[in-house]
XYZ file of C-alpha atoms in Angstrom:
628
model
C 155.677 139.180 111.093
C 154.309 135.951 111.465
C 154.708 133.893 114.666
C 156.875 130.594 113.730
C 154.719 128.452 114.852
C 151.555 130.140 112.236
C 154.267 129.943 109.227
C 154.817 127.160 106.608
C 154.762 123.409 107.152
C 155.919 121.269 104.840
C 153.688 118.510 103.583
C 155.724 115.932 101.190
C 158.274 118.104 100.754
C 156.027 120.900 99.576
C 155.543 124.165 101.618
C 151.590 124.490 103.016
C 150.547 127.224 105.207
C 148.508 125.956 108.082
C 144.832 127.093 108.176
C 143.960 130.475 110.312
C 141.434 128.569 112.627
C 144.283 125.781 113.620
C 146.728 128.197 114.597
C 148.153 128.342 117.730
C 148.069 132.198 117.812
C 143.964 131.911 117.115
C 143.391 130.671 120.828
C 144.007 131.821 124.271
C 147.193 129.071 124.547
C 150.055 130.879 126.878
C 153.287 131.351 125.198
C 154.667 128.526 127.366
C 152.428 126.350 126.389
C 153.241 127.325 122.874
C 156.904 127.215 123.640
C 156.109 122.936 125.182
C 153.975 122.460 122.094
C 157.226 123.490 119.565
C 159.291 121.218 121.882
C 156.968 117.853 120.079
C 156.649 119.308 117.117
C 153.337 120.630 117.310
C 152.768 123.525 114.626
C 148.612 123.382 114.679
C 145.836 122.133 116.386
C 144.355 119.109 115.210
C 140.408 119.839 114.031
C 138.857 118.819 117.224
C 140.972 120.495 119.319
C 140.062 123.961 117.346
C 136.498 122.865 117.250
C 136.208 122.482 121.310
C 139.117 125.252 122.502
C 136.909 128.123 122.581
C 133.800 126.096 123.970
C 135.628 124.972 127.018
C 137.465 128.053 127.621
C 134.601 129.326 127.991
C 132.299 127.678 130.370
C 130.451 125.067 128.249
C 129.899 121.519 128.880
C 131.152 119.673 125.638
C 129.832 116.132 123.571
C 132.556 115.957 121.074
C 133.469 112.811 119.023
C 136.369 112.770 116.637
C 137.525 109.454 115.038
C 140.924 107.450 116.565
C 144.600 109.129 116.583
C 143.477 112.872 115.817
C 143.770 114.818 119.126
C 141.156 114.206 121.405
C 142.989 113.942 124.328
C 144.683 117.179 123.837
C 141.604 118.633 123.078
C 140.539 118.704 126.662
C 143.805 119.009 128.446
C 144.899 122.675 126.403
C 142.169 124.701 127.862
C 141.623 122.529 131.004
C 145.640 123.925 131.441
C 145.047 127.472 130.455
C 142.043 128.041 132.669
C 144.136 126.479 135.057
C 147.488 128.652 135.063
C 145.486 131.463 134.874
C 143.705 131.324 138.183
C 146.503 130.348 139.848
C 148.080 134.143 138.522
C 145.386 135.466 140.369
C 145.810 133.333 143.692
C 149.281 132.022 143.660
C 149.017 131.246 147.580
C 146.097 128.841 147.047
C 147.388 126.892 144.410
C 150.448 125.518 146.486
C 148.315 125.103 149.622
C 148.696 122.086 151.034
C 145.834 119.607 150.999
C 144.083 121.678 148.653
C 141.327 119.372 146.607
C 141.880 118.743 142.789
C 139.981 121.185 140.692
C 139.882 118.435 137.711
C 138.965 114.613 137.652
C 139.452 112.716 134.513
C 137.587 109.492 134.251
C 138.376 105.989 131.646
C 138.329 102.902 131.405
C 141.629 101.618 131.471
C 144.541 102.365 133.939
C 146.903 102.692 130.449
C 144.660 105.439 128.941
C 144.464 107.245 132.497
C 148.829 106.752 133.069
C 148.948 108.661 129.157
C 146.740 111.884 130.319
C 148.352 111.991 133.146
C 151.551 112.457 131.324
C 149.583 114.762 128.600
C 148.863 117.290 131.838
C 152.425 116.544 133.058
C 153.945 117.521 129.807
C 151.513 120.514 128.819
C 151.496 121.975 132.827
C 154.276 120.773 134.856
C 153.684 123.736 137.235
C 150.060 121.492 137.852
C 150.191 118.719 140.753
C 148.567 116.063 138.584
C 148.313 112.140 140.656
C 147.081 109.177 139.131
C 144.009 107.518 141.022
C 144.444 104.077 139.856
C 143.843 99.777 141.175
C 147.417 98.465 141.060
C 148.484 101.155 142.809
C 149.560 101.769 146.349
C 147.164 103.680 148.425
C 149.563 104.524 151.104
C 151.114 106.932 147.729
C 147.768 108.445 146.643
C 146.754 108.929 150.189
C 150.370 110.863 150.231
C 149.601 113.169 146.805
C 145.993 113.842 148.548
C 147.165 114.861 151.479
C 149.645 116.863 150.143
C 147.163 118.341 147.533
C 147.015 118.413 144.423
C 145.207 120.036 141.348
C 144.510 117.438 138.472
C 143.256 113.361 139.231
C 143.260 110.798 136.664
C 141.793 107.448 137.280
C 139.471 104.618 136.965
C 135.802 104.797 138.515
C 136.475 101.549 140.620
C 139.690 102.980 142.587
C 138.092 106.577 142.480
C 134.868 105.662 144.337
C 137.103 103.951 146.887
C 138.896 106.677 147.690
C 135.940 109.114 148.081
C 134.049 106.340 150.440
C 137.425 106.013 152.468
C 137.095 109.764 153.375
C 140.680 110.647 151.229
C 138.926 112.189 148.414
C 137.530 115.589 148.529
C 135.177 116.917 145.274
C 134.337 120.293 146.700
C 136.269 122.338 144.749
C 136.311 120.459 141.593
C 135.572 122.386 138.106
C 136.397 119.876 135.374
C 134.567 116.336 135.447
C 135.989 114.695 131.457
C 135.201 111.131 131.138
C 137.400 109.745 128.116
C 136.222 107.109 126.101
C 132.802 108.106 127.260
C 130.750 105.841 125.430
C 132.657 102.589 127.360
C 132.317 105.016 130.752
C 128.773 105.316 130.756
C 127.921 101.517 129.542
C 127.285 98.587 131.816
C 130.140 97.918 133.840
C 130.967 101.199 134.454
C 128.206 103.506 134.850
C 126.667 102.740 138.037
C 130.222 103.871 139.703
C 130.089 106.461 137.270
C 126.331 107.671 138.671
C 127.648 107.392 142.248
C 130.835 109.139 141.601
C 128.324 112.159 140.279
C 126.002 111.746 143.286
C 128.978 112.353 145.854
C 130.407 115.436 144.092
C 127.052 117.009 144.138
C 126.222 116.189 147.638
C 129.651 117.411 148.858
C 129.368 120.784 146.731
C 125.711 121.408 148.488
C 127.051 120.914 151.784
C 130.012 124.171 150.866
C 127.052 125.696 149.392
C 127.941 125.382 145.587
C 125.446 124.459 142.953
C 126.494 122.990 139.815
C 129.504 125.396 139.174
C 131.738 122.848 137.052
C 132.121 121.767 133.371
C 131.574 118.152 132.065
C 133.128 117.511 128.909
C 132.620 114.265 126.958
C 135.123 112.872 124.610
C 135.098 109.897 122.544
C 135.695 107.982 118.831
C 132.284 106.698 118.790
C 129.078 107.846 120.180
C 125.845 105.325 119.648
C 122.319 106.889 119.710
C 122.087 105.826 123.735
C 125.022 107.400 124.361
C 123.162 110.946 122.983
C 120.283 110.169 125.172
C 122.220 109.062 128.617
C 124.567 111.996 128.411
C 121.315 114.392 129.291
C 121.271 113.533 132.750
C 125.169 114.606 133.358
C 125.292 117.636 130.688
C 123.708 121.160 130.908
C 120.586 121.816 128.711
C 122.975 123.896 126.930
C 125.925 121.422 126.060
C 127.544 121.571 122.732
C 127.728 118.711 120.902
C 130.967 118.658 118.364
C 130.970 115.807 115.931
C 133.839 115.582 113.391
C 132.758 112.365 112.541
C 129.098 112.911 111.166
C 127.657 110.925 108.572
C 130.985 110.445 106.852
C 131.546 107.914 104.474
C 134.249 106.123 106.762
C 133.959 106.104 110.514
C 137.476 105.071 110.338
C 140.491 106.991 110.450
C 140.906 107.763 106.252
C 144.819 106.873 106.517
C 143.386 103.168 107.465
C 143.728 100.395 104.662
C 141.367 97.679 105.768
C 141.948 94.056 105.118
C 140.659 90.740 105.536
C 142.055 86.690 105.555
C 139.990 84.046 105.277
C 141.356 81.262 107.503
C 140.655 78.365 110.278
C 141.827 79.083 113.501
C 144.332 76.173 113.450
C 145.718 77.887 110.230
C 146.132 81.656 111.868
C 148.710 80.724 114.293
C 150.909 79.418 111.437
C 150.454 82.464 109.302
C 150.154 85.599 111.685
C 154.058 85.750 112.120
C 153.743 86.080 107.912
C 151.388 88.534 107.920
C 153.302 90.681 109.931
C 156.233 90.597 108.240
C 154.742 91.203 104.874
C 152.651 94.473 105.999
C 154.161 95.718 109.244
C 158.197 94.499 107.941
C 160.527 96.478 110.421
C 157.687 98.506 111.876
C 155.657 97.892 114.685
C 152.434 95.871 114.977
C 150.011 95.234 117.548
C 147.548 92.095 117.716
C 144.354 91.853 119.417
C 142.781 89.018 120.685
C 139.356 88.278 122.702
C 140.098 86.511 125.042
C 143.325 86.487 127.273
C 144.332 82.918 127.052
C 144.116 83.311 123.249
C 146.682 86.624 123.878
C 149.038 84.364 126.363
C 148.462 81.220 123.873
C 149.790 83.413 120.572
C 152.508 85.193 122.614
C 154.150 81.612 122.140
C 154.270 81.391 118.759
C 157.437 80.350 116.888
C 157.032 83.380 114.855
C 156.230 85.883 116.841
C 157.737 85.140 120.401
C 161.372 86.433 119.967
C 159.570 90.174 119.189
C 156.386 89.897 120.834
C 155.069 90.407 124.682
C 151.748 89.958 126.192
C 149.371 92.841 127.747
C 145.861 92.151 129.335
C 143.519 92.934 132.334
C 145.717 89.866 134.156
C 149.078 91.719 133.977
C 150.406 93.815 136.886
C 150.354 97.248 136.610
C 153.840 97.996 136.621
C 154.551 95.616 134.227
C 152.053 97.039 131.798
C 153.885 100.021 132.080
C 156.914 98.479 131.461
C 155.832 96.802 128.426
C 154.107 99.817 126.563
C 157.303 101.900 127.515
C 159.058 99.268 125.625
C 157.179 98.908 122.568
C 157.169 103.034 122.515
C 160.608 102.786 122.958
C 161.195 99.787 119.562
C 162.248 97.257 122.252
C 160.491 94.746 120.427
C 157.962 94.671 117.406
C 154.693 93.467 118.629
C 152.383 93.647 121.549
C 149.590 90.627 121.572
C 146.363 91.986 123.721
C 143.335 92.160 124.885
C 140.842 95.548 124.309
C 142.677 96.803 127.395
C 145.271 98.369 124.588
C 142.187 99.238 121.978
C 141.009 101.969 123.839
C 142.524 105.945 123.776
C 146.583 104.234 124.048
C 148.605 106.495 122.004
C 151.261 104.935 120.404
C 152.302 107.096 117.054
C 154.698 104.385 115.439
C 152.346 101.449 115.136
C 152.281 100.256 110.997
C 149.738 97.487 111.586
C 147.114 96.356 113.742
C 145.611 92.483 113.544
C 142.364 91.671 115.048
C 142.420 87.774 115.432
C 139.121 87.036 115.023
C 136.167 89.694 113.826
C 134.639 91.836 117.042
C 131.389 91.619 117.847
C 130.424 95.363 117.450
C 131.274 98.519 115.034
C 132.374 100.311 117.933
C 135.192 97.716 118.776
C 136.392 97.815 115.056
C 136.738 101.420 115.432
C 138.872 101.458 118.115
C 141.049 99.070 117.478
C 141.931 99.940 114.119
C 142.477 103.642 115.513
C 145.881 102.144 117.146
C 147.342 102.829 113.108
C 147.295 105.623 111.304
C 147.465 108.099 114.112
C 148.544 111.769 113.756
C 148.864 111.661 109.728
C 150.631 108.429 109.177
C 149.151 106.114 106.807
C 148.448 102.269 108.719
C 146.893 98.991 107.881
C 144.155 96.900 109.831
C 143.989 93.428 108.985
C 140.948 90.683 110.383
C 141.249 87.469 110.355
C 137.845 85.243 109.363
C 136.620 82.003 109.646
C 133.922 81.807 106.916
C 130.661 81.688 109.314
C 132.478 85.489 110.447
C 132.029 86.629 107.216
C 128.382 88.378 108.259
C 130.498 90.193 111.185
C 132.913 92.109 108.263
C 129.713 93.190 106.810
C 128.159 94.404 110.302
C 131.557 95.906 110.328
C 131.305 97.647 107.006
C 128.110 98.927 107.190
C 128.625 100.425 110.470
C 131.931 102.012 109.666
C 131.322 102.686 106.744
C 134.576 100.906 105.244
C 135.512 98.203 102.535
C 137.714 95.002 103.546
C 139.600 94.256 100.879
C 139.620 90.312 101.123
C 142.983 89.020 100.193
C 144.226 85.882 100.801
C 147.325 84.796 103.392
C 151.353 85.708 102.327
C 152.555 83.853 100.011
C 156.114 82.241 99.451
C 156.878 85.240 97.404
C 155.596 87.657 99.227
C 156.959 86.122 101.878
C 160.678 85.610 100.549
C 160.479 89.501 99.351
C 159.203 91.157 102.728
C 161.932 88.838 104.442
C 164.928 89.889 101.765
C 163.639 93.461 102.256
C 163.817 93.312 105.923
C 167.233 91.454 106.187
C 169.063 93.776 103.422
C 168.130 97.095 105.729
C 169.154 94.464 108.645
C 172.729 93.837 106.898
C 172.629 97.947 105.916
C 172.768 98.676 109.783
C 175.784 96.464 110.221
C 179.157 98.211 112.127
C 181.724 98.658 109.663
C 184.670 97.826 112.202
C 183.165 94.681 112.690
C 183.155 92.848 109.107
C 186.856 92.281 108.743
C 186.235 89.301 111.300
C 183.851 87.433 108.886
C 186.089 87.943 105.417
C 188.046 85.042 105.557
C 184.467 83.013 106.379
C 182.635 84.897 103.427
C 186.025 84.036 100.798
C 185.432 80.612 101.637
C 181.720 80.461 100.916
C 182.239 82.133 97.932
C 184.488 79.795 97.166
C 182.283 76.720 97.871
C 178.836 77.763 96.764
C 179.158 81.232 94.779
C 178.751 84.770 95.769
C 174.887 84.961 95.010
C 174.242 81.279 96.293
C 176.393 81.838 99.116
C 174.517 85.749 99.873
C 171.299 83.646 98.979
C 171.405 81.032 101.484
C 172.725 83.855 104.394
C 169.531 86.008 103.565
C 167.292 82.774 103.691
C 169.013 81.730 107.124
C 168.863 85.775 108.859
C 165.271 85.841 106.946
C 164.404 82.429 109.389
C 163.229 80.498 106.309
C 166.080 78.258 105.875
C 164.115 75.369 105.982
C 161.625 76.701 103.632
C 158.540 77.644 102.776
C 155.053 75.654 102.060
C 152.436 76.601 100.400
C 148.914 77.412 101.765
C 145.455 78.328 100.408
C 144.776 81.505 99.242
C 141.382 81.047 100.787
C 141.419 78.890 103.991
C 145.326 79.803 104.263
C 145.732 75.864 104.656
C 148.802 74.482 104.149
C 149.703 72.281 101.781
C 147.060 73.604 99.471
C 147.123 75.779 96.776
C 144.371 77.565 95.426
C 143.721 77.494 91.249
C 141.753 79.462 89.010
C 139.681 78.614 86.235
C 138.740 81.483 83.606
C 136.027 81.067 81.032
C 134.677 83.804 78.261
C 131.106 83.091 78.960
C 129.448 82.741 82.229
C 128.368 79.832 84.016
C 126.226 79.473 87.072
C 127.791 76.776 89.386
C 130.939 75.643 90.740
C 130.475 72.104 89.730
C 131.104 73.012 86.049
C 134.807 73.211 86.993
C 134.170 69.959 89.728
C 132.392 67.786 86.249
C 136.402 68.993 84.472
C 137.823 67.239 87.077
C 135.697 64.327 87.477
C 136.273 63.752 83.418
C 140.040 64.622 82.660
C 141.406 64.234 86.272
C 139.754 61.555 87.635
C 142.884 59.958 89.345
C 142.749 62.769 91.603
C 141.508 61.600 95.229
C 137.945 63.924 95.064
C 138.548 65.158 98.774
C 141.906 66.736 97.775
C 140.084 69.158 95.661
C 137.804 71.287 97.618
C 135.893 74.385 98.469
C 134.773 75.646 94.754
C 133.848 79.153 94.286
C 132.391 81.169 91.822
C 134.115 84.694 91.186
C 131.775 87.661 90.897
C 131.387 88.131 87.333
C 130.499 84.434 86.725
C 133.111 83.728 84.712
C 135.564 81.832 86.720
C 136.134 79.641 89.563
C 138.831 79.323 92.372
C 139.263 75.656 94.307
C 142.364 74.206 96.469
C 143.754 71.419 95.266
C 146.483 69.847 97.501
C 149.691 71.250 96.304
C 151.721 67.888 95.709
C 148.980 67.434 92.792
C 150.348 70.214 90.970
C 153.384 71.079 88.964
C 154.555 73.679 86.657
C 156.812 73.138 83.727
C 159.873 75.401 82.830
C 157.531 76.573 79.597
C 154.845 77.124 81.706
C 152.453 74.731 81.658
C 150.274 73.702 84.295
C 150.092 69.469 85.363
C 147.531 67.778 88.050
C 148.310 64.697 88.761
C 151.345 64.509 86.261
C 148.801 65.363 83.001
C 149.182 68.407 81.614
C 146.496 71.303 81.069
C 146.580 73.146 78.158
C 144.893 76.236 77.574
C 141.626 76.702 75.133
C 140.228 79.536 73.182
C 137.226 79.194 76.127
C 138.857 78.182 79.770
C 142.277 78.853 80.470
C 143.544 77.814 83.880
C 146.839 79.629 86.728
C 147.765 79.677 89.570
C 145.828 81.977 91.222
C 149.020 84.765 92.787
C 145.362 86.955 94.576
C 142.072 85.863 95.577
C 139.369 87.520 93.110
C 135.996 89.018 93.901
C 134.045 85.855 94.805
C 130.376 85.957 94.704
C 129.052 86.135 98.051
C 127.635 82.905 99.713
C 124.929 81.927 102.452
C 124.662 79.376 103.967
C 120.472 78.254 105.723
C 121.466 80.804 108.784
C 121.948 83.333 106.388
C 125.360 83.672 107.110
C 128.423 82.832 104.562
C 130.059 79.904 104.125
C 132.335 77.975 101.636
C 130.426 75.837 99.908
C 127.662 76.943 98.085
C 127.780 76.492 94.160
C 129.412 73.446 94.506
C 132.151 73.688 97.165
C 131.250 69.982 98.356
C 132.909 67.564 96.959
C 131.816 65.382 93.715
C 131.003 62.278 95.147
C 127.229 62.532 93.907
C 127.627 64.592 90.381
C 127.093 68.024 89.723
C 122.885 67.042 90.255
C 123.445 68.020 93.934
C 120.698 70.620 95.452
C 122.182 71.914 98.600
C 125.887 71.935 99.517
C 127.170 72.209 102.614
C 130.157 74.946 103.189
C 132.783 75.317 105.898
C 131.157 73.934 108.768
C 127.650 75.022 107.682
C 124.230 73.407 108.774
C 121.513 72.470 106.429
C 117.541 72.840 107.090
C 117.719 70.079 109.206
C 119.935 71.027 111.321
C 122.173 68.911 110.737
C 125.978 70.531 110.211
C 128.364 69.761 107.359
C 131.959 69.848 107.209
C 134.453 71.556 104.825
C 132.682 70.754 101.569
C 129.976 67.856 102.310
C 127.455 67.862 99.484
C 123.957 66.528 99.148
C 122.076 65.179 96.137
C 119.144 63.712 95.536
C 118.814 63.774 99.223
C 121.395 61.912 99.886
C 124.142 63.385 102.531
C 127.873 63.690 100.944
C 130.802 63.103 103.406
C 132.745 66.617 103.768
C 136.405 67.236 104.194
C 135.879 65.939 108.010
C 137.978 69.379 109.488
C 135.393 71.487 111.703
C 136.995 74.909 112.977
């Protein structure tokens, strides 16, 4: 009959019989281990962990890359285990000796990635002495666990070399070197410790008389082309290199919907709090920034700082700990930090990740988007953009291998939806015994204002909109603006067909408070903000700027545009996007104007235009005067 853990799983509902090569029963795994897997739920191997089993079961050093949130960890830690218990079956008396040296050292980056091994060999071996070799730490309690003994060390290269130069450490007897994250391990910053680490475990093995009788095994999401060639001088000539990832058409995890927002800085901090509502509601979101003071700066926020805490390089250890604990735990919704959390962190429940501002490299991206979507689940990344970023989503895309679907910020609907949503499941969790004290209250507001008025105004108030909400630009996510679409059904070639409509049947409209025209992609249509006290909307329907009505032709029909379309892509002399080609300045000199400065773009000469400055005939327009 078939083992439990080999039969049916059910996908959706539907019964699906797990693959023979991820089977638990296909690989040397200990029926205690077996038993500990079953205990989380564990009915398979992921892919790379069946890809790598046999390989380091049996003796080989490893290269294996396998995108974000499938395993990888895991991966090294199931055989590393086995091999493990079953030596000490053969020499049960030198396993417990005291002050024996570890026989595995795992090496990363962070001191939050090494903490979540080290509970991974915990968990999977608890028979294993496993200590964590980590800054932030005491030494007097390492120096303790060495002295003791112990079988498995995780840590960080800085605190590891320490402890080998203070005489604590012993590498003798080691037979497992894994660096995690191995691309960041061997980079600048980290590799010279790493090459000195090396250099002491070989010296110390040639003065017991040992060659090169351990494994190195290499794990990590992304793996450049100097990665391929650096990892020759720590691997044996015949390491096997395992790469789920390939030439696949998405470097990302597949579960991964990728989005982008145009918007200024000054406008993010008003609309992040939004954005999480409306694509993380209830769940749990974390937000990465670049820079610490931009983490501790948007920790602040109005929206975000009842269900948000901070995590960076600058926080003590134990509070770190702390904090991930209680985001694991639903403590609170959101954790704002640095790339100390983008890295390896395993944290199954997170719906949404935001990166504030674009990262500089594909690799980053990759990472950090690999907090969502982990084990199965389906997540959301979503990158802010100021308009000179715009070339960095398209290093991004090409690298990964991914489309950003550009949409523009929440708006009040979505807004007032996500928020009702959110606050009926709120009211749904609500103790019974405890609604007989508000009936009298709740008669009396029915009384006053109406059961749906009165129900109405409590979701708007629990929601944290009861003061309202403004409008913003669908494409700068500016308040106070609103973003309008023209439609035609032929194609025209510059924005400043649509700016020459306003100059002729609008003209009492002030020309900076219409701004930042764009073609869309098929030529047939234009998008502009116009500031949103200009516009009005008649029970019927119809559309007024500046208190004169539009009505519709057979040729141009104009709404209120509810998504941003495809926009036709724009460069500005850097090569580099920017609002503003096509007539995104404003109209001060015609539609005759040859070069148009966009969002803070610079012309040939150098000199740099604001939000919509134009130029004709040489002459230099005046821009919307904001520079972000």
């Amino acid at each position: 009959m078939e083992n439990s853990l080999e039969s049916d799983v059910k996908e959706n509902g539907v019964e699906k019989e797990i693959p023979e090569n991820l089977r638990l029963s296909t690989y040397r795994l200990s029926q205690t281990t077996i038993d500990l897997l079953k205990k989380r739920e564990i009915e398979a191997l992921f892919p790379i962990q069946a890809a790598t089993f046999d390989m380091i079961y049996d003796g080989k050093d490893v290269l294996a890359r396998a995108k974000t949130g499938t395993g990888k960890t895991l991966a090294f830690v199931l055989p590393i285990t086995e091999i493990l218990l079953a030596q000490n079956q053969k020499d049960n008396f030198a396993s417990k000796r005291r002050g024996r040296s570890p026989r595995v050292m795992v090496m990363t980056p962070t001191r939050d990635l090494a903490n979540q091994i080290l509970s991974e060999f915990e968990f999977i071996s608890p028979t294993l002495k496993s200590l964590p070799i980590l800054g932030g730490k005491s030494y007097d309690i390492q120096n303790q666990g060495l002295r003791e003994g112990t079988d498995v060390i995780v840590g960080a290269p800085g605190r590891l070399l320490d402890q080998i130069n203070r005489g604590n450490l012993k590498l003798g007897d080691l037979k497992f070197i894994c660096l995690d994250e191995a691309d960041q391990m061997l980079d600048i910053g980290f590799a010279e410790n790493m090459e000195t680490i090396l250099q002491h475990v070989k010296s110390q093995k040639e003065k017991q008389g040992k060659g090169v009788d351990y494994q190195t095994l290499l794990f990590s999401a992304t793996v450049p082309d100097w990665v391929k060639q650096t990892v020759k001088k720590y691997l044996k000539n015949d390491y096997i290199n395992v790469d789920l990832v390939g030439n696949s058409d998405n470097k990302t995890n597949e579960n991964i919907c990728h989005y982008a927002i145009r918007s200024s800085w000054a406008s993010r901090k008003d609309i992040i709090g939004d954005v999480v509502t409306c694509y993380a509601g209830l769940g749990s979101c974390v937000i990465f920034c670049n820079t610490k003071n931009d983490a501790n700066e948007l920790v602040l926020n109005d929206k975000l700082k009842q269900d948000a805490q901070v995590l960076h390089g600058d926080i003590a250890q134990s509070q770190r700990e702390t904090t991930l604990k209680g985001f694991r735990n639903g403590k609170f919704k959101c954790i704002i930090c640095t790339d100390v959390l983008a890295r390896g962190i395993d944290i199954p429940q997170v719906d949404l990740v935001i990166n504030c501002e674009p990262p500089k490299d594909v690799e980053t991206y990759v990472h950090r988007a690999g907090r969502t979507a982990r084990a199965g689940r389906q997540g959301k990344a979503v990158t802010f953009f100021k308009p000179q970023d715009e070339y960095l989503l398209q290093v991004v895309e090409r690298g990964a291998r991914i489309q950003f679907q550009v949409v523009g910020p929440p708006q009040p609907q979505d807004i007032i939806s996500a928020t009702a949503n959110d606050a009926i499941k709120n009211l749904e969790s609500v103790e019974s015994s405890v609604l007989p004290y508000f009936n009298s209250t709740a008669k009396e507001l029915i009384e006053k204002q109406g059961a749906i008025e009165a129900l109405s105004a409590a979701l708007a108030y629990i929601s944290g909109y009861s003061s309202g909400i403004k409008k913003r630009s669908l494409m700068s996510a500016t308040e106070g603006y609103t973003t309008i679409l023209f439609k035609f059904n032929y194609p025209i070639r510059h924005g400043s067909y649509v700016r020459n409509i306003f100059k002729k049947q609008f003209s009492n409209i002030p020309e900076n408070d219409v701004i930042a025209f764009r073609l869309t992609k098929d030529s047939e249509g234009v998008v502009c903000d116009i500031v949103s006290d200009h516009l009005s909307v008649s029970e019927d329907g119809v559309i007024s700027i500046g208190g004169r009505p539009w009505y519709n032709s057979k040729t141009t029909t104009l709404e209120i545009a509810k998504e941003l379309p495809e926009l036709q892509e724009n460069k500005n002399n850097n090569g580099r996007n920017a609002w503003g080609r096509n007539g995104s300045g404003n109209f001060r000199n015609g539609s005759g104007g040859n070069r148009n400065g966009g969002f803070n773009s610079s012309n040939k000469n150098g000199r740099g235009n604001g939000y919509g400055g134009g130029r004709s005939n040489g002459n230099r327009g005046n821009g919307y005067g904001r520079k972000f």
